[in-house]
Amino acid sequence: MACSSSFLHLLAALLALASWQAIASVPSPLQDFCVADLNSPVRVNGFVCKDPTNVTADDFFKAAMLDKPRDTMANKVGSNVTLINVMEIPGLNTLGISIVRVDYAPLGLNPPHTHPRATEIFTVVEGTLYAGFVTSNPDNKLFSKMLNKGDVFVFPKGLIHFQFNLNPHKPAVAISSLSGQNPGIITIANAAFKSKPPISDDILANAFQVDKKIIDMLQA
Ligand SMILES: *[C@@H]1O[C@H](CO)[C@@H](O)[C@H](O)[C@H]1NC(C)=O
Ligand SMILES: *[C@@H]1O[C@H](CO)[C@@H](O)[C@H](O)[C@H]1NC(C)=O
């Protein structure tokens, strides 16, 4: 009896572990921290941990960076993204979180993109933004909102989203948190039209159902 009940306990524990692994995007830490050793030659999923005896408060710190307005005129879309991820703060390794500041010029756009490894919780700290995300196939339903200062909106993990500053006179600023230490960014236009080497214009013309000339124009 004792033997079979401990077997059942083990089975229950294994099943719990298996289902936990199926739902968790970033595994829970198994220690207080695992500060990324960014110089280690060892390749793992994430970064290996630095010797804990060598960890300091600076491994969890980034000096004043998010208070500074960024240049939004240096690119054609009129926005500038400042991401603080595990590369900026090695202490974020394994913790499943990061933070970003986005600056928008008047009429500036943070173009449609997705974070393959993170949900985003987004708050406007200056100005007004029109933001939205689109669900996956087959519905491709757009969920969008006008966001004022202090408003919060969520972009579910992996879904394509954007923000646009509708005000032609005033800039806007947002601060966002992402549920990954390395959320990744895929900008849709760049992935489709600026891959290196380029995707053949035959393929893109067929995929977007437009003339090849339009694809060549977009790629240029
Ligand atoms: C820890 O820091 C000391 C002093 O900076 C250095 O000599 C040592 O190599 C470091 N150890 C590891 C494992 O990084
Ligand atoms: C963002 O702004 C910084 C300075 O504020 C500038 O160096 C950088 O080139 C800008 N990035 C883009 C993509 O425009």
Coordinates of C-alpha atoms and ligand atoms in Angstrom, one line a residue:
M1 CA 0.0 0.0 0.0
A2 CA 2.7 2.5 1.1
C3 CA 4.6 1.7 -2.1
S4 CA 1.7 2.3 -4.5
S5 CA 0.7 5.5 -2.7
S6 CA 4.2 6.9 -3.0
F7 CA 4.1 5.9 -6.7
L8 CA 0.9 7.8 -7.1
H9 CA 2.4 10.8 -5.5
L10 CA 5.3 10.7 -7.8
L11 CA 3.0 10.3 -10.8
A12 CA 0.9 13.3 -9.7
A13 CA 4.1 15.3 -9.2
L14 CA 5.4 14.4 -12.7
L15 CA 2.0 15.2 -14.3
A16 CA 1.9 18.6 -12.4
L17 CA 5.4 19.3 -13.6
A18 CA 4.6 18.4 -17.2
S19 CA 1.5 20.6 -17.3
W20 CA 3.4 23.4 -15.7
Q21 CA 6.0 23.2 -18.3
A22 CA 3.4 23.2 -21.0
I23 CA 1.9 26.5 -19.9
A24 CA 4.9 28.4 -18.6
S25 CA 6.6 30.7 -21.1
V26 CA 9.6 31.5 -18.9
P27 CA 10.4 28.8 -16.3
S28 CA 10.3 30.0 -12.7
P29 CA 13.7 30.7 -11.2
L30 CA 15.2 27.8 -9.1
Q31 CA 17.4 30.2 -7.1
D32 CA 17.2 33.9 -6.0
F33 CA 18.8 35.1 -9.2
C34 CA 20.9 34.0 -12.2
V35 CA 22.7 37.1 -13.3
A36 CA 23.6 36.7 -17.0
D37 CA 27.3 36.1 -17.7
L38 CA 27.2 37.9 -21.0
N39 CA 30.8 37.0 -21.8
S40 CA 30.5 33.2 -21.2
P41 CA 31.2 31.2 -24.4
V42 CA 28.7 28.5 -23.1
R43 CA 25.5 28.5 -25.2
V44 CA 22.3 27.7 -23.4
N45 CA 18.7 28.8 -23.8
G46 CA 19.1 32.2 -22.1
F47 CA 22.4 33.0 -20.5
V48 CA 24.5 31.0 -18.0
C49 CA 24.7 32.4 -14.4
K50 CA 27.6 34.6 -13.3
D51 CA 29.4 33.4 -10.1
P52 CA 26.9 34.6 -7.4
T53 CA 29.8 35.8 -5.2
N54 CA 30.7 38.3 -7.9
V55 CA 27.2 39.7 -8.3
T56 CA 26.7 43.3 -7.2
A57 CA 23.7 45.7 -7.0
D58 CA 24.9 47.1 -10.4
D59 CA 23.9 43.8 -12.0
F60 CA 20.3 44.8 -11.3
F61 CA 20.6 48.5 -12.1
K62 CA 20.6 50.8 -15.1
A63 CA 21.4 54.5 -14.5
A64 CA 18.9 57.2 -15.6
M65 CA 17.9 56.2 -19.1
L66 CA 14.1 56.2 -19.3
D67 CA 13.7 59.8 -18.3
K68 CA 15.4 61.0 -21.5
P69 CA 13.4 62.0 -24.6
R70 CA 14.7 60.1 -27.7
D71 CA 15.3 61.4 -31.1
T72 CA 12.1 60.6 -33.1
M73 CA 13.2 62.4 -36.3
A74 CA 16.1 60.1 -37.2
N75 CA 13.8 57.6 -38.9
K76 CA 10.8 57.7 -41.2
V77 CA 8.1 56.3 -38.9
G78 CA 8.7 58.9 -36.2
S79 CA 9.1 56.8 -33.1
N80 CA 12.0 55.6 -31.1
V81 CA 12.0 52.5 -28.8
T82 CA 14.4 52.2 -25.9
L83 CA 14.3 48.6 -24.6
I84 CA 15.9 47.6 -21.3
N85 CA 16.3 43.9 -21.5
V86 CA 18.8 41.3 -20.2
M87 CA 21.5 42.8 -22.4
E88 CA 21.1 46.1 -20.5
I89 CA 20.5 44.6 -17.0
P90 CA 22.1 41.2 -16.7
G91 CA 20.2 40.5 -13.5
L92 CA 17.0 40.2 -15.5
N93 CA 18.2 36.8 -16.8
T94 CA 15.6 34.0 -16.1
L95 CA 13.2 36.5 -14.4
G96 CA 10.8 37.0 -17.4
I97 CA 10.5 40.7 -17.4
S98 CA 11.8 43.8 -19.1
I99 CA 10.8 47.5 -19.7
V100 CA 10.7 49.8 -22.6
R101 CA 10.2 53.5 -23.3
V102 CA 8.7 54.6 -26.6
D103 CA 8.9 58.2 -27.9
Y104 CA 6.5 59.3 -30.7
A105 CA 6.9 62.4 -32.9
P106 CA 3.7 64.3 -33.7
L107 CA 2.0 61.8 -36.1
G108 CA 4.7 59.3 -35.2
L109 CA 4.0 55.5 -35.5
N110 CA 5.4 52.5 -33.8
P111 CA 4.7 50.3 -36.8
P112 CA 2.9 46.8 -36.6
H113 CA 5.2 44.4 -34.9
T114 CA 5.1 41.4 -32.5
H115 CA 7.1 40.2 -29.5
P116 CA 7.4 36.5 -30.0
R117 CA 8.3 35.8 -26.4
A118 CA 6.3 38.3 -24.3
T119 CA 2.9 39.9 -23.4
E120 CA 3.1 43.7 -23.1
I121 CA 1.4 46.0 -20.6
F122 CA 1.6 49.5 -22.0
T123 CA 0.9 52.9 -20.4
V124 CA 0.8 56.4 -21.8
V125 CA 2.8 58.9 -19.8
E126 CA 2.5 61.8 -22.2
G127 CA 0.1 62.6 -25.0
T128 CA -2.6 60.5 -26.7
L129 CA -2.1 57.4 -28.7
Y130 CA -4.3 55.2 -30.9
A131 CA -3.2 51.6 -30.2
G132 CA -4.4 48.2 -31.4
F133 CA -3.7 44.5 -31.8
V134 CA -5.0 41.9 -34.3
T135 CA -5.9 38.3 -33.4
S136 CA -4.5 35.3 -35.2
N137 CA -6.2 33.5 -38.2
P138 CA -9.0 33.0 -39.2
D139 CA -10.6 36.0 -37.5
N140 CA -7.8 38.6 -37.7
K141 CA -10.0 40.8 -35.5
L142 CA -8.7 44.3 -34.6
F143 CA -9.0 45.4 -30.9
S144 CA -8.1 49.1 -30.7
K145 CA -8.4 52.0 -28.3
M146 CA -7.7 55.7 -28.0
L147 CA -5.3 56.0 -25.0
N148 CA -4.8 59.1 -23.0
K149 CA -2.2 59.9 -20.4
G150 CA -2.4 57.3 -17.6
D151 CA -4.4 54.8 -19.6
V152 CA -3.2 51.1 -19.8
F153 CA -3.6 48.7 -22.6
V154 CA -2.4 45.1 -23.1
F155 CA -0.9 43.4 -26.1
P156 CA -1.2 39.6 -25.8
K157 CA 1.9 37.6 -26.4
G158 CA 2.8 37.1 -30.1
L159 CA 0.0 39.2 -31.5
I160 CA 0.7 42.0 -34.0
H161 CA 0.2 45.4 -32.5
F162 CA 1.0 49.1 -33.2
Q163 CA 0.6 52.6 -31.6
F164 CA 0.1 55.8 -33.5
N165 CA 0.3 59.4 -32.2
L166 CA -2.7 61.1 -33.9
N167 CA -1.7 64.6 -32.6
P168 CA 0.0 66.6 -35.4
H169 CA 1.4 69.1 -32.9
K170 CA 2.5 67.2 -29.7
P171 CA 4.8 64.3 -29.1
A172 CA 3.8 61.3 -27.0
V173 CA 5.6 59.0 -24.6
A174 CA 4.8 55.5 -23.3
I175 CA 6.4 53.1 -20.8
S176 CA 5.7 49.4 -21.2
S177 CA 6.6 46.2 -19.4
L178 CA 7.1 42.9 -21.2
S179 CA 6.9 39.4 -19.7
G180 CA 10.3 38.3 -20.9
Q181 CA 13.9 39.3 -20.3
N182 CA 14.5 39.0 -24.0
P183 CA 11.0 39.6 -25.6
G184 CA 12.3 40.0 -29.2
I185 CA 10.7 42.3 -31.8
I186 CA 9.6 41.3 -35.3
T187 CA 8.6 44.3 -37.3
I188 CA 6.2 43.0 -40.0
A189 CA 7.3 45.3 -42.8
N190 CA 11.0 44.6 -42.1
A191 CA 10.5 40.8 -41.9
A192 CA 8.5 40.7 -45.2
F193 CA 10.3 43.3 -47.3
K194 CA 13.8 43.8 -45.8
S195 CA 15.0 40.2 -45.0
K196 CA 18.6 39.5 -45.9
P197 CA 18.8 38.0 -48.5
P198 CA 15.4 39.2 -49.7
I199 CA 12.4 36.9 -50.1
S200 CA 11.8 36.5 -53.8
D201 CA 9.4 39.0 -55.3
D202 CA 7.5 36.1 -56.9
I203 CA 6.7 34.8 -53.5
L204 CA 5.8 38.2 -52.0
A205 CA 3.7 39.2 -55.0
N206 CA 1.7 36.0 -54.6
A207 CA 1.4 36.3 -50.8
F208 CA 0.2 39.9 -50.9
Q209 CA -1.7 39.4 -54.2
V210 CA -0.2 42.5 -55.9
D211 CA 2.0 43.1 -58.9
K212 CA 5.7 42.3 -58.6
K213 CA 6.5 46.0 -59.4
I214 CA 4.8 47.0 -56.1
I215 CA 6.8 44.4 -54.2
D216 CA 10.0 45.7 -55.8
M217 CA 9.0 49.2 -54.8
L218 CA 8.3 48.1 -51.2
Q219 CA 11.6 46.3 -51.0
A220 CA 13.4 49.4 -52.2
Ligands
LIG1 C1 35.1 37.3 -9.5 O1 35.7 38.6 -9.4 C2 37.1 38.6 -9.1 C3 37.5 40.0 -8.9 O2 37.0 40.9 -9.8 C4 37.8 38.0 -10.3 O3 39.2 38.0 -10.1 C5 37.3 36.6 -10.5 O4 37.8 36.0 -11.7 C6 35.7 36.6 -10.7 N1 35.3 35.2 -10.7 C7 34.5 34.8 -11.7 C8 34.1 33.3 -11.6 O5 34.0 35.5 -12.5
LIG2 C1 16.8 57.0 -31.0 O1 17.3 58.1 -30.4 C2 18.7 58.1 -30.1 C3 19.1 59.4 -29.4 O2 18.1 60.0 -28.7 C4 19.4 58.1 -31.4 O3 20.8 57.9 -31.2 C5 19.0 56.8 -32.2 O4 19.5 56.8 -33.5 C6 17.4 56.9 -32.4 N1 17.0 55.6 -33.0 C7 16.2 55.6 -34.1 C8 15.9 54.2 -34.6 O5 15.8 56.6 -34.6

